Every structure is written in C-alpha cells, then in structure tokens.
Amino acid sequence: MKWRSLEESSPETEVRPLREVIAERKELISKYVPAETQAVHARTVAALKQQCFAANTLPIGSKAPKFQLQDHDGKPVSSTDLLAKGNLVLCFIRGRWCPFCVAQMEAMNLILPEIERAGASLAAISPQTVQQSFFMRDQHKLRFALLSDSGNQVAKQFALTYRVPDEQKAIYQRAFTNLPFINGDDSWELPIPATYIIDCNGTVLYASANEDYTDRPEPADVVRLLQTLP
C-alpha cells in the first residue's frame, strides 16, 4: 500500500497534523490488511494495556538514565552531550519498518526548526542497527540523530521493552519484518513508543508512553510545551 508522506503537502497547504496522517494509515490498514492479522495486533496491544505497561514506564520527575549510543553514521552520541545543548526531546520508536514510527519521525522533522528555536534538540532511539538507522534517515530526509539501542539496553532502563508474542512474531515473519536482521539480535523485543522532554539536569519534564503503537503525541503540542519551559 502507498503511505503518503507529510512532505507530500503542496507549498500552498498547511502541513497536516500527525493525527490525520495516522488516521489515514489506519484506514488503509483496515481496508487492505487481513482481519485476522489486525486481530493479532489488537490482542497484543490489549494485553499490554491490561498489564498497565505504560503506567510503569519512567515517569515525570524521574532522572533519565545516562547513555551513549551510536548514531546513524556510527558515531558515539552521549546523553551528556545532548543535554549540554539544553532541553532534549527524546523519542523511542520501533523502527523504519513501522509506518506509524515513520509518520511520527517525518512530523517531528518538519517541526525541528521550532524545537531548536525553543532552545531544545531532538533525537530518536530505536533497537534497529546503525545501518537501518542510516537508511531511515536518508530515505525520509530526517535532520536529527537516530540512535541505535542495541539489545534495547536504554529502552529497558526507561521500562519500555516487551517481547513480541509468538502469534505476532509469526505475522511479522510472514510479512518479512525480520526483526533479528533489522535489530541485530534474536530477542524479538521492542519498545513501546514513547516521547520524553528531559531538561539539562536530566530530569524528565514530560513523558508520553503508549501501548498502542498507532497513538503518538502531536508534535505541535510538544513544541507548545517546550515554549513554556524556562
């Protein structure tokens, strides 16, 4: 199926809100993806919600774990370096194979100048390999760091990681979503999507984590919050 990019808006039209892009992609999935496949994904999300998984992730007011990861070019990037620039918007995503992650990253990319004018920087973390991060950044013309979290080591410190259940694993395998190849390990673990704002002292000022991988915070709301911070 064809995923319309946020960049496909004409110069005369306003950029569509992320929620509209996500709604469009969900509509396409409902039309073209087999019902039994949709049911498997729905059961996975429901099981995580039943566990109150998102409620137990790193909360507002916590100190964010320090980390050093490789970016899309294989260069080391530390949280200390990122926070030295000011507030940090940090997104945890599943990978370049996920249309909802792609939509979020494209939307964040479009508002990057506003994030920077608010005195903040932006980075995204996923379990995919450096090579996959490079491909994602190049394909979608992203202008911020994509960090590779091998083995979900950082995501685990944010309490975001779960193991893909067997019935969903079978769906991914049939769809050629080869997570062991994409992520460089055979754990079949993924983070639930999450967005944080972390201040220069490492304190979490904003946290949005959701078991439903189709639900992401609106980038404009993140910018508005940044603009209210000192």
Coordinates of C-alpha atoms in Angstrom, one line a residue:
M1 CA 0.0 0.0 0.0
K2 CA 1.1 3.6 -0.6
W3 CA 1.9 5.6 2.6
R4 CA 1.6 9.3 1.8
S5 CA 4.4 11.3 3.3
L6 CA 3.9 14.5 5.3
E7 CA 6.2 16.1 2.7
E8 CA 3.6 15.5 0.0
S9 CA 1.6 18.5 1.0
S10 CA 1.8 21.3 -1.5
P11 CA 3.5 24.6 -0.6
E12 CA 0.1 26.3 -0.5
T13 CA -1.4 24.0 2.1
E14 CA -0.7 23.7 5.8
V15 CA 1.1 20.6 6.9
R16 CA -1.4 18.0 8.1
P17 CA -1.5 17.2 11.8
L18 CA 0.1 13.9 12.7
R19 CA -3.2 12.6 13.9
E20 CA -4.6 12.9 10.4
V21 CA -1.7 11.0 8.9
I22 CA -2.1 8.3 11.4
A23 CA -5.9 8.1 10.8
E24 CA -5.2 7.8 7.1
R25 CA -2.8 4.9 7.6
K26 CA -5.1 3.1 10.0
E27 CA -7.9 3.4 7.4
L28 CA -5.7 1.8 4.7
I29 CA -4.7 -1.0 7.1
S30 CA -8.4 -1.6 7.9
K31 CA -9.1 -1.9 4.2
Y32 CA -6.2 -4.0 3.0
V33 CA -4.7 -5.9 5.9
P34 CA -6.5 -9.3 6.6
A35 CA -8.9 -9.1 9.6
E36 CA -7.1 -12.0 11.4
T37 CA -3.8 -10.1 11.2
Q38 CA -5.4 -6.9 12.6
A39 CA -6.8 -9.0 15.4
V40 CA -3.4 -10.3 16.4
H41 CA -2.0 -6.8 16.6
A42 CA -5.1 -5.7 18.6
R43 CA -4.7 -8.6 21.1
T44 CA -1.0 -7.7 21.6
V45 CA -1.9 -4.0 22.4
A46 CA -4.8 -5.1 24.6
A47 CA -2.6 -7.5 26.6
L48 CA 0.0 -4.7 27.2
K49 CA -2.8 -2.3 28.3
Q50 CA -4.2 -5.0 30.6
Q51 CA -0.8 -5.1 32.3
C52 CA -0.8 -1.3 32.6
F53 CA 2.5 -1.4 30.9
A54 CA 2.8 2.3 30.0
A55 CA 1.9 3.3 33.5
N56 CA 5.0 1.6 34.8
T57 CA 7.5 3.4 32.5
L58 CA 9.8 6.1 33.6
P59 CA 7.6 8.9 35.0
I60 CA 7.7 12.7 35.0
G61 CA 10.1 13.9 37.7
S62 CA 12.5 11.0 37.4
K63 CA 16.1 11.3 36.4
A64 CA 16.6 9.9 32.9
P65 CA 19.3 7.2 32.7
K66 CA 22.6 8.3 31.1
F67 CA 23.5 6.6 27.9
Q68 CA 26.0 6.6 25.0
L69 CA 24.8 5.1 21.7
Q70 CA 25.9 5.1 18.1
D71 CA 24.1 7.4 15.7
H72 CA 23.1 6.7 12.1
D73 CA 26.7 7.3 11.0
G74 CA 28.1 5.0 13.6
K75 CA 29.4 8.0 15.7
P76 CA 29.1 7.8 19.5
V77 CA 26.5 10.2 21.0
S78 CA 26.0 10.6 24.7
S79 CA 23.1 11.9 26.7
T80 CA 25.5 14.2 28.4
D81 CA 26.4 15.8 25.1
L82 CA 22.8 16.2 24.0
L83 CA 21.7 17.7 27.3
A84 CA 24.6 20.2 27.2
K85 CA 22.7 21.9 24.4
G86 CA 19.6 22.4 26.5
N87 CA 16.3 20.5 26.8
L88 CA 16.1 17.3 24.9
V89 CA 13.1 15.8 23.1
L90 CA 13.7 12.1 23.0
C91 CA 11.5 9.7 21.0
F92 CA 11.6 5.9 21.4
I93 CA 10.4 4.2 18.2
R94 CA 10.1 0.6 16.9
G95 CA 12.0 1.1 13.6
R96 CA 11.9 2.1 10.0
W97 CA 9.6 -0.8 9.1
C98 CA 6.7 0.7 11.2
P99 CA 4.6 3.1 9.2
F100 CA 3.5 4.9 12.4
C101 CA 7.1 5.4 13.5
V102 CA 7.9 6.8 10.1
A103 CA 4.9 9.2 10.2
Q104 CA 6.0 10.4 13.7
M105 CA 9.6 11.0 12.6
E106 CA 8.6 12.9 9.5
A107 CA 6.2 15.0 11.6
M108 CA 8.9 15.7 14.1
N109 CA 11.4 16.5 11.3
L110 CA 9.1 19.2 10.0
I111 CA 8.9 21.0 13.3
L112 CA 12.6 20.6 14.1
P113 CA 13.3 24.3 13.5
E114 CA 10.6 25.2 16.1
I115 CA 12.1 22.7 18.6
E116 CA 15.5 24.4 18.1
R117 CA 14.1 27.9 18.4
A118 CA 12.7 26.8 21.8
G119 CA 16.3 26.0 22.8
A120 CA 15.9 22.2 22.6
S121 CA 17.3 19.4 20.5
L122 CA 15.7 16.2 19.1
A123 CA 16.9 12.6 18.9
A124 CA 15.2 9.3 18.4
I125 CA 16.2 5.9 19.8
S126 CA 15.3 2.5 18.3
P127 CA 16.6 -1.0 18.6
Q128 CA 17.4 -1.1 14.8
T129 CA 21.0 -1.4 13.7
V130 CA 23.2 1.6 12.7
Q131 CA 22.7 0.6 9.0
Q132 CA 18.9 0.6 9.4
S133 CA 19.0 4.0 11.1
F134 CA 21.2 5.3 8.3
F135 CA 18.7 4.0 5.7
M136 CA 15.7 5.6 7.6
R137 CA 17.4 9.0 7.9
D138 CA 18.4 9.0 4.3
Q139 CA 15.1 7.8 2.9
H140 CA 12.9 10.2 4.9
K141 CA 15.4 13.1 4.9
L142 CA 15.5 13.4 8.6
R143 CA 17.7 16.1 10.1
F144 CA 18.2 14.8 13.6
A145 CA 20.1 12.0 15.3
L146 CA 18.8 8.4 15.0
L147 CA 20.4 6.4 17.8
S148 CA 20.8 2.6 17.7
D149 CA 19.9 1.0 21.0
S150 CA 21.4 -2.5 20.6
G151 CA 19.5 -5.0 22.7
N152 CA 17.1 -2.3 23.9
Q153 CA 19.5 -1.6 26.7
V154 CA 18.5 2.1 27.1
A155 CA 14.8 1.3 26.4
K156 CA 14.9 -1.2 29.3
Q157 CA 16.1 1.5 31.7
F158 CA 13.1 3.5 30.7
A159 CA 10.9 0.4 31.3
L160 CA 9.6 0.4 27.7
T161 CA 10.6 -3.0 26.4
Y162 CA 8.4 -6.1 25.8
R163 CA 8.8 -9.3 24.0
V164 CA 6.8 -9.8 20.8
P165 CA 4.3 -12.6 21.5
D166 CA 4.5 -15.7 19.3
E167 CA 1.4 -15.1 17.3
Q168 CA 2.5 -11.5 16.4
K169 CA 6.0 -12.8 15.7
A170 CA 4.5 -15.2 13.1
I171 CA 2.7 -12.2 11.5
Y172 CA 6.0 -10.3 11.2
Q173 CA 7.8 -13.3 9.8
R174 CA 5.2 -13.8 7.1
A175 CA 5.4 -10.0 6.3
F176 CA 9.2 -10.3 6.0
T177 CA 9.6 -8.0 9.0
N178 CA 12.8 -9.8 10.1
L179 CA 13.5 -8.3 13.5
P180 CA 16.6 -10.4 14.2
F181 CA 18.1 -8.9 11.0
I182 CA 16.7 -5.4 11.5
N183 CA 17.8 -5.2 15.1
G184 CA 20.9 -7.3 15.0
D185 CA 19.7 -9.7 17.7
D186 CA 17.2 -12.6 18.1
S187 CA 15.5 -11.3 21.2
W188 CA 12.3 -10.2 19.4
E189 CA 12.0 -7.3 21.9
L190 CA 10.6 -3.9 21.0
P191 CA 10.0 -0.7 23.0
I192 CA 6.5 0.7 23.2
P193 CA 6.6 4.1 21.5
A194 CA 7.4 6.9 23.9
T195 CA 8.3 10.6 23.8
Y196 CA 10.1 12.5 26.6
I197 CA 11.3 16.0 27.3
I198 CA 14.3 16.0 29.5
D199 CA 15.9 19.1 30.9
C200 CA 19.6 19.9 31.0
N201 CA 19.9 18.4 34.5
G202 CA 18.5 15.1 33.3
T203 CA 15.0 15.4 34.8
V204 CA 12.0 14.2 32.9
L205 CA 9.7 17.1 32.4
Y206 CA 7.2 15.3 30.0
A207 CA 6.5 11.7 29.3
S208 CA 4.1 10.1 26.9
A209 CA 4.3 6.3 26.5
N210 CA 1.5 4.2 24.9
E211 CA 1.0 0.5 24.5
D212 CA -0.9 1.3 21.3
Y213 CA 1.8 1.8 18.7
T214 CA -0.6 3.8 16.5
D215 CA -1.0 6.5 19.1
R216 CA 1.7 9.2 19.2
P217 CA 1.7 12.7 20.7
E218 CA 1.0 15.6 18.4
P219 CA 4.4 17.4 17.6
A220 CA 2.8 20.8 17.8
D221 CA 1.8 20.0 21.4
V222 CA 5.4 19.1 22.2
V223 CA 6.6 22.4 20.8
R224 CA 4.0 24.4 22.7
L225 CA 5.2 22.7 25.9
L226 CA 8.8 23.4 25.1
Q227 CA 7.9 27.1 24.6
T228 CA 6.6 27.3 28.2
L229 CA 9.8 25.9 29.7
P230 CA 12.5 28.2 31.1

